[in-house]
């Protein structure tokens, strides 16, 4: 009998984690273990830094020593360049966790005896690997190494031989290379012999720089295929994995106050859902920032952390302005519940702002996030890019159940219910503020355009900025619509006068009824008295008549008796 074939078991490709924020997520664990990876891109895109961070994180987090072979920068230059990122190369070298060596390549150093060979380089790499027991190797950059090999056939043969030799060593290799013209690299060879190819891009759009990363190929493993924004700052590399974000968040049923009791009433009496997205839009001067500030103060009073991204005002100016309407935020800043991040949108590109925002949210772990205003990012015709950035941010916030408020400036007229970025689909609750012009005045009105998952008011409410915050007023509707300002005051006075007249008329009628009642009661008393007198007289007559009849009967009986009659 034939033996049954064993069940096929799928095995995942072994990987070396990089510990670069976001990168391991889009690659499913890191770089291919024991295989070569090509990191290519233009000047200044971060190739050397990516490779160095891969080595440092491996040495410090996974106890995997690494070798960095530089063909351009010296050991001293490398140590100085990465020191600002918190990487102490000298200490790691002393601890034998890193081997950093600069190899100066001269054309004459590559011998030619019938064919080119790199045996000298192999010996130096072998010595470094054996010296510290390295598991990771970086070659930075290949252009300098192969500058003396003009023949592409020989170049490819030598490159294959080098990478095959490193594979036999079992080390995970990262090779950096300059981007070529029409190819990923200058010679267009490295991408074909590498198991993983990572393309770093540093582009400038509308005078704003944007850094993006794309995994061109990854043999034996699935991976994210989009372009991912990444940031290089004092913490090194950080990549935003867009594809991992999606519609998998669990919606909260908890409700939180808006900070304005009458607005809570309009939202079925309970306020916003926690973890929802709120848009406050309106024309200039309608009170968008003030409404957001009232919500911030209410959140801080509940003991919640708030992260406020201000793109038009400095924190000092913002707090000063809000104190004029009785919203005092400085104490919450001192208590550490309120954090401001103020910057101009034009300072960085959209991806840099997005990555910075996510890093600050991860660091501060707020329950509430405010972005004021989001339309400041719209420059030229980049509405689509801004919408994509906000989509990524909203997904990230919903995954963490963070409530976010967007303030947005809209144009007047019939297009107030449209946003510049067409982000209404991302919004759970939309408050629209508008100017109401009537009687030669402009006053503020508020209504709820939509609020998913709850019953809400459909009224337009006037609101005013007082010395104790925002106050919503009663609705007055006249022939021309909602009355505000002086028209509302006039209507209130008219209503009060009408009410007074009605009250006086009621009192007059009540008084007349009372007099009629008293007159009627007096008449009843007189009639009762007359009735009693007549009744008394009639009773007397009846009694006299009865007495007369009795006397007559008695006399008749006596007479009959005296006459000896029958009776």
XYZ file of C-alpha atoms in Angstrom:
567
model
C 0.000 0.000 0.000
C 1.133 3.498 -0.734
C 1.864 5.703 2.199
C -0.264 8.771 2.532
C 1.564 11.969 1.780
C 2.066 14.132 4.868
C -0.023 17.276 5.174
C 1.732 20.311 3.776
C 2.734 22.796 6.459
C 3.245 26.391 5.470
C 6.424 27.881 6.894
C 7.008 31.579 7.202
C 10.246 33.109 6.009
C 12.626 33.775 8.936
C 13.050 37.517 9.497
C 15.348 39.885 11.341
C 13.315 42.558 13.147
C 14.521 46.120 12.685
C 12.616 47.713 15.612
C 12.060 50.691 13.330
C 8.646 52.005 14.273
C 6.087 50.884 11.687
C 8.537 49.165 9.330
C 8.318 45.688 10.857
C 4.536 45.923 10.614
C 4.432 46.517 6.857
C 7.051 43.826 6.204
C 5.511 41.238 8.502
C 8.469 41.072 10.872
C 11.494 42.829 9.386
C 14.151 42.052 6.791
C 14.747 38.525 5.383
C 17.024 36.726 7.834
C 20.351 35.598 6.384
C 19.631 37.268 3.034
C 20.673 40.511 1.341
C 18.444 43.602 1.288
C 18.998 46.582 -0.981
C 18.122 50.049 0.328
C 18.270 52.552 -2.524
C 17.338 56.178 -3.033
C 18.599 59.635 -3.859
C 20.995 61.754 -1.862
C 19.726 62.706 1.592
C 16.811 60.260 1.691
C 18.144 58.375 4.752
C 19.773 55.190 3.394
C 22.782 55.239 5.723
C 20.625 56.097 8.728
C 18.225 53.229 7.972
C 21.120 50.784 7.741
C 22.773 52.095 10.905
C 19.538 51.939 12.902
C 19.049 48.349 11.716
C 22.466 47.470 13.182
C 22.098 49.446 16.413
C 18.610 48.087 17.185
C 19.810 44.571 16.476
C 22.770 44.948 18.824
C 20.823 46.589 21.648
C 17.427 44.864 21.397
C 18.162 41.391 20.015
C 21.790 40.785 21.014
C 22.802 40.460 17.360
C 26.195 42.130 16.808
C 26.641 43.960 13.517
C 29.354 45.022 11.065
C 29.170 48.367 9.257
C 31.500 48.626 6.259
C 31.561 52.187 5.003
C 33.055 53.113 1.646
C 32.391 56.851 2.027
C 32.252 58.111 5.639
C 34.931 57.470 8.262
C 34.268 55.889 11.647
C 34.554 59.267 13.362
C 32.123 60.923 10.930
C 29.565 58.147 11.332
C 29.733 58.296 15.143
C 29.234 62.066 15.097
C 26.355 61.903 12.613
C 24.266 59.359 14.544
C 25.107 60.679 18.002
C 22.265 63.224 17.742
C 19.849 60.297 17.372
C 20.964 58.781 20.651
C 23.200 56.099 19.105
C 26.470 55.738 21.030
C 28.580 53.907 18.453
C 31.804 54.161 20.458
C 30.254 52.412 23.456
C 28.818 49.639 21.279
C 32.196 49.199 19.578
C 33.930 48.873 22.952
C 31.322 46.312 24.018
C 32.039 44.391 20.782
C 28.446 44.701 19.671
C 29.391 46.754 16.615
C 32.288 46.725 14.200
C 32.555 49.949 12.200
C 35.221 50.156 9.515
C 35.879 52.639 6.754
C 37.347 51.153 3.585
C 38.921 53.634 1.222
C 38.669 52.233 -2.302
C 41.266 53.210 -4.867
C 41.103 51.987 -8.428
C 44.514 50.386 -8.021
C 43.382 48.437 -4.954
C 41.133 46.269 -7.124
C 43.607 43.945 -8.796
C 43.179 42.781 -12.356
C 44.792 39.491 -13.194
C 42.722 38.239 -16.081
C 39.573 39.088 -14.011
C 38.573 41.362 -11.209
C 38.400 40.004 -7.681
C 37.452 41.322 -4.241
C 39.262 38.744 -2.141
C 40.804 41.473 0.000
C 37.368 42.834 0.878
C 36.092 39.344 1.644
C 38.939 38.821 4.076
C 38.238 42.096 5.905
C 34.502 41.371 6.184
C 35.221 37.811 7.343
C 37.614 39.113 9.992
C 35.019 41.604 11.246
C 32.224 39.006 11.363
C 34.335 36.483 13.231
C 35.737 39.163 15.534
C 32.391 39.961 17.181
C 30.211 37.063 16.032
C 28.176 39.352 13.815
C 24.686 38.425 12.643
C 24.082 41.593 10.630
C 26.227 43.328 8.005
C 25.874 46.682 6.234
C 27.751 47.709 3.078
C 27.464 51.474 2.490
C 27.558 52.241 -0.505
C 28.133 49.963 -3.499
C 28.868 52.741 -5.996
C 32.153 53.466 -4.266
C 33.000 49.781 -4.062
C 32.480 49.097 -7.768
C 33.835 52.352 -9.108
C 36.797 50.465 -10.564
C 34.712 47.824 -12.342
C 33.490 49.375 -15.576
C 32.382 46.107 -17.214
C 28.730 45.403 -16.269
C 29.118 41.646 -16.799
C 32.050 41.476 -14.414
C 30.226 43.843 -12.058
C 27.201 41.566 -11.865
C 29.389 38.475 -11.413
C 31.342 40.080 -8.567
C 28.164 41.328 -6.919
C 26.577 37.889 -7.102
C 29.704 36.343 -5.686
C 29.774 38.838 -2.797
C 26.120 38.335 -1.875
C 26.345 34.543 -2.247
C 29.331 34.537 0.064
C 27.447 36.639 2.662
C 24.480 34.251 2.398
C 26.756 31.312 3.133
C 27.932 33.217 6.201
C 24.294 33.290 7.375
C 24.325 37.035 8.051
C 21.481 39.451 7.285
C 22.947 41.993 4.904
C 21.839 45.523 4.071
C 23.359 47.154 1.001
C 22.827 50.839 0.280
C 23.014 52.279 -3.220
C 22.322 55.552 -4.994
C 19.240 55.672 -7.182
C 19.982 55.515 -10.893
C 18.513 57.176 -13.948
C 15.779 54.815 -15.135
C 16.843 52.119 -12.647
C 16.546 51.737 -8.904
C 20.343 51.934 -8.719
C 22.973 53.512 -10.924
C 23.947 50.247 -12.581
C 20.521 48.624 -12.390
C 22.010 45.373 -11.104
C 21.653 45.280 -7.333
C 17.844 45.079 -7.365
C 17.964 41.813 -9.286
C 20.377 39.992 -6.996
C 18.826 41.190 -3.704
C 16.032 39.283 -1.972
C 14.431 42.465 -0.657
C 14.504 45.928 -2.244
C 13.490 49.064 -0.324
C 13.158 52.367 -2.140
C 13.478 55.601 -0.148
C 12.233 58.771 -1.776
C 12.727 62.400 -0.736
C 10.620 64.631 -2.954
C 9.617 68.295 -2.832
C 6.049 69.310 -3.706
C 4.837 72.911 -3.493
C 8.051 73.816 -1.664
C 7.370 71.176 1.011
C 9.570 68.101 1.384
C 8.037 64.642 1.722
C 9.849 61.393 2.600
C 8.303 58.106 1.491
C 9.270 54.457 1.611
C 8.194 51.663 -0.717
C 9.003 47.954 -0.661
C 9.677 47.169 -4.312
C 10.056 43.439 -3.785
C 10.355 40.901 -0.997
C 11.063 37.331 -2.067
C 9.208 34.651 -0.131
C 7.030 37.018 1.875
C 3.948 39.162 1.558
C 4.423 42.852 2.273
C 2.764 46.220 2.024
C 2.955 47.670 -1.464
C 1.922 51.280 -0.857
C 4.141 54.296 -0.449
C 4.510 54.919 3.258
C 5.417 58.279 4.792
C 8.378 58.184 7.116
C 10.069 60.663 9.388
C 13.667 61.125 10.470
C 13.929 62.978 13.762
C 15.730 62.780 17.081
C 14.385 59.245 17.601
C 15.577 57.975 14.236
C 13.343 56.363 11.627
C 9.587 56.047 12.044
C 7.281 54.713 9.346
C 3.515 55.051 9.257
C 1.965 51.720 8.192
C -1.153 52.800 6.347
C -2.441 49.418 5.207
C -2.597 48.051 8.734
C -5.171 50.690 9.598
C -8.767 50.008 8.669
C -12.350 49.610 9.783
C -11.663 47.206 12.647
C -12.037 49.549 15.584
C -14.564 48.768 18.327
C -16.980 51.670 18.783
C -17.534 52.898 22.322
C -21.021 53.490 23.752
C -19.706 55.917 26.363
C -20.911 59.506 26.028
C -18.900 62.579 27.022
C -20.103 66.107 27.609
C -19.438 68.890 25.123
C -18.909 71.309 28.006
C -22.119 73.162 27.039
C -25.181 71.710 28.820
C -27.707 72.933 26.253
C -25.596 71.492 23.421
C -25.562 68.168 25.281
C -29.359 68.415 25.319
C -29.376 68.857 21.544
C -27.288 65.660 21.299
C -30.005 63.526 22.952
C -28.975 64.919 26.326
C -25.624 63.115 26.616
C -23.024 64.713 24.320
C -20.575 63.066 21.915
C -19.649 59.388 21.697
C -16.152 58.700 22.980
C -13.786 57.862 20.157
C -15.885 59.716 17.569
C -14.784 62.338 15.054
C -16.313 65.797 15.430
C -16.162 68.530 12.814
C -16.859 72.149 13.797
C -17.089 74.207 10.629
C -18.167 77.725 9.835
C -17.140 81.049 8.378
C -14.590 83.351 10.018
C -15.529 84.610 13.474
C -18.374 82.179 14.108
C -16.738 80.689 17.227
C -15.183 77.411 16.055
C -12.097 77.723 18.249
C -14.190 78.854 21.228
C -16.448 75.814 20.895
C -13.387 73.545 20.799
C -11.898 75.329 23.836
C -15.084 74.754 25.842
C -14.820 71.041 25.059
C -11.133 71.037 26.050
C -11.895 72.644 29.412
C -14.677 70.139 30.119
C -12.343 67.232 29.270
C -9.602 68.554 31.566
C -12.113 68.956 34.392
C -12.913 65.250 33.957
C -9.195 64.504 34.372
C -8.646 63.565 30.716
C -5.476 64.378 28.768
C -5.859 66.666 25.763
C -3.425 67.220 22.882
C -4.098 70.445 20.991
C -2.572 70.980 17.530
C -2.731 74.702 16.758
C -1.858 75.828 13.229
C -2.733 79.525 13.451
C -2.125 80.771 17.010
C 0.610 80.303 19.574
C -0.432 78.609 22.841
C 0.057 81.881 24.743
C -2.155 83.848 22.362
C -4.753 81.086 22.321
C -5.020 80.893 26.107
C -5.172 84.691 26.389
C -8.009 84.896 23.871
C -9.992 82.110 25.530
C -9.653 83.688 28.979
C -11.671 86.667 27.657
C -14.739 84.412 27.495
C -14.118 82.745 30.836
C -12.284 79.658 29.578
C -9.035 79.413 31.561
C -6.718 76.735 30.170
C -3.348 77.673 31.670
C -3.968 75.765 34.943
C -4.544 72.562 32.962
C -1.280 73.061 31.084
C 0.554 73.366 34.411
C -1.140 70.197 35.670
C 0.030 68.317 32.573
C -3.458 67.508 31.292
C -3.306 69.887 28.317
C -0.434 69.832 25.806
C -0.063 72.210 22.883
C 1.800 71.613 19.639
C 1.818 74.816 17.600
C 3.372 74.983 14.135
C 2.690 76.456 10.735
C 1.366 73.946 8.163
C 3.880 75.288 5.644
C 6.822 74.363 7.891
C 6.776 70.704 6.758
C 5.108 68.498 4.190
C 1.836 66.698 4.858
C 3.511 63.359 5.554
C 5.891 64.958 8.045
C 2.949 66.566 9.854
C 1.084 63.257 9.875
C 4.009 61.278 11.223
C 4.797 63.944 13.829
C 1.153 64.006 14.921
C 1.039 60.242 15.370
C 4.322 60.228 17.295
C 3.064 62.928 19.675
C -0.219 61.070 20.183
C 1.680 57.866 20.918
C 3.951 59.697 23.345
C 1.281 61.695 25.256
C -1.557 59.112 25.092
C -4.388 61.688 25.127
C -8.106 60.939 25.324
C -8.958 64.079 23.315
C -7.187 65.501 20.236
C -7.942 68.895 18.645
C -6.760 70.007 15.184
C -7.423 73.694 14.581
C -7.855 74.350 11.691
C -7.469 71.515 9.199
C -8.085 73.681 6.145
C -4.744 75.400 6.827
C -3.128 72.390 5.137
C -4.910 73.098 1.860
C -2.367 74.815 -0.358
C -2.937 75.054 -4.078
C -4.686 71.938 -5.339
C -3.681 69.407 -2.687
C -7.178 68.743 -1.302
C -6.903 65.040 -2.162
C -3.574 64.680 -0.329
C -5.020 66.431 2.731
C -8.034 64.110 2.720
C -5.766 61.061 2.539
C -3.696 62.392 5.441
C -6.821 62.980 7.544
C -8.158 59.528 6.623
C -4.978 57.927 7.943
C -5.134 60.040 11.080
C -8.815 59.254 11.720
C -8.181 55.510 11.356
C -5.272 55.746 13.783
C -7.331 57.686 16.351
C -10.325 55.356 16.097
C -8.098 52.337 16.683
C -7.057 53.994 19.956
C -10.598 55.173 20.851
C -9.474 58.805 20.913
C -12.048 61.556 20.418
C -10.923 64.121 17.846
C -12.287 67.570 17.018
C -11.502 69.166 13.658
C -12.066 72.880 13.171
C -12.602 73.929 9.568
C -13.108 77.298 7.908
C -15.819 77.280 5.237
C -16.931 79.838 2.706
C -20.278 81.569 2.980
C -23.313 81.039 0.803
C -24.839 77.739 -0.189
C -21.591 75.766 0.104
C -21.335 75.930 3.897
C -22.370 72.281 4.133
C -19.327 71.283 2.049
C -15.716 71.081 3.220
C -12.628 71.920 1.209
C -11.361 68.330 1.534
C -14.765 66.565 1.195
C -14.188 64.726 4.477
C -17.817 64.555 5.601
C -17.728 60.764 5.230
C -15.043 60.620 7.934
C -17.084 62.660 10.419
C -19.447 61.229 13.048
C -20.818 64.520 14.413
C -20.846 67.707 12.372
C -21.631 71.050 14.017
C -22.150 73.869 11.563
C -21.737 77.437 12.804
C -23.082 80.252 10.695
C -23.681 83.987 10.648
C -27.339 84.939 10.756
C -27.957 88.395 9.292
C -31.214 90.086 10.258
C -32.151 93.634 11.172
C -28.761 94.994 10.169
C -26.921 92.660 12.553
C -24.755 89.553 12.286
C -25.232 87.015 15.022
C -24.000 83.450 15.578
C -26.124 80.395 14.990
C -25.428 76.687 15.510
C -27.097 73.548 14.264
C -26.225 69.863 14.103
C -25.815 68.848 10.495
C -25.444 65.184 11.434
C -24.634 62.997 14.408
C -24.358 59.288 13.741
C -25.895 56.810 16.149
C -28.035 59.218 18.189
C -31.182 61.305 18.029
C -30.353 64.994 17.790
C -32.039 68.364 17.514
C -32.830 69.893 14.141
C -33.126 73.442 15.478
C -30.868 76.354 14.644
C -29.783 77.802 17.982
C -28.312 81.213 18.551
C -25.286 81.219 20.815
C -23.344 84.033 22.396
C -19.848 84.318 23.859
C -20.192 85.491 27.442
C -17.745 86.136 30.262
C -18.449 82.615 31.505
C -18.177 80.712 28.247
C -20.569 79.805 25.457
C -24.286 80.092 26.100
C -27.016 78.728 23.815
C -30.203 80.774 23.691
C -33.847 79.884 23.153
C -35.125 79.659 19.619
C -37.345 82.479 18.340
C -38.881 81.949 14.929
C -40.460 84.839 13.068
C -42.006 85.212 9.615
C -38.512 85.480 8.114
C -36.945 82.616 10.024
C -34.865 82.386 13.193
C -34.663 85.660 15.109
C -31.331 86.669 16.631
C -29.771 89.697 18.276
C -31.960 92.808 18.463
C -34.737 91.094 16.551
C -34.746 88.355 19.149
C -34.716 90.921 21.990
C -37.583 92.800 20.322
C -39.498 89.576 19.928
C -38.795 88.705 23.566
C -40.092 92.131 24.660
C -43.184 91.749 22.482
C -43.784 88.270 23.853
C -43.423 89.573 27.397
C -45.855 92.457 26.712
C -48.384 90.074 25.154
C -47.987 87.768 28.087
C -48.534 90.673 30.507
C -51.706 91.740 28.660
C -52.993 88.202 28.703
C -52.200 87.962 32.396
C -54.040 91.238 33.099
C -57.045 90.116 31.043
C -57.152 86.863 32.966
C -56.956 88.743 36.269
C -59.821 91.091 35.113
C -61.985 88.167 34.168
C -61.158 86.371 37.402
C -62.126 89.524 39.352
C -65.446 89.848 37.437
C -66.252 86.242 38.116
C -65.500 86.779 41.775
C -67.852 89.824 41.936
C -70.580 87.920 40.129
C -70.120 85.065 42.502
C -70.402 87.376 45.504
C -73.495 89.167 44.033
C -75.112 85.839 43.259
C -74.363 84.586 46.727
C -75.878 87.815 48.182
C -79.004 87.376 46.054
C -79.241 83.799 47.200
C -79.097 84.978 50.826
C -81.930 87.519 50.208
C -84.055 84.971 48.365
C -83.488 82.456 51.124
C -84.533 85.081 53.707
C -87.691 85.990 51.742
C -88.429 82.328 51.244
C -88.118 81.675 54.956
C -90.474 84.597 55.762
C -93.072 83.425 53.264
C -92.627 79.873 54.468
C -93.157 80.946 58.070
C -96.307 82.943 57.184
C -97.686 80.086 55.136
C -97.059 77.623 57.913
C -98.941 79.902 60.315
C -101.914 80.108 57.969
C -101.895 76.370 57.573
C -101.782 75.908 61.331
C -104.680 78.387 61.829
C -106.695 76.652 59.134
C -106.069 73.281 60.765
C -107.081 74.649 64.130
C -110.272 76.167 62.611
C -111.177 72.854 60.980
C -110.598 70.976 64.172
C -112.761 73.514 66.063
C -115.498 73.235 63.495
C -115.498 69.456 63.698
C -115.565 69.548 67.478
C -118.454 72.069 67.577
C -120.413 70.030 65.057
C -120.024 66.945 67.172
C -121.204 68.743 70.307
C -124.265 70.132 68.492
C -125.191 66.744 67.144
C -124.902 65.257 70.554
C -127.101 67.917 72.060
C -129.755 67.260 69.371
C -129.493 63.581 69.850
C -128.461 63.052 66.270
C -126.836 59.946 64.755
C -123.408 61.364 64.786
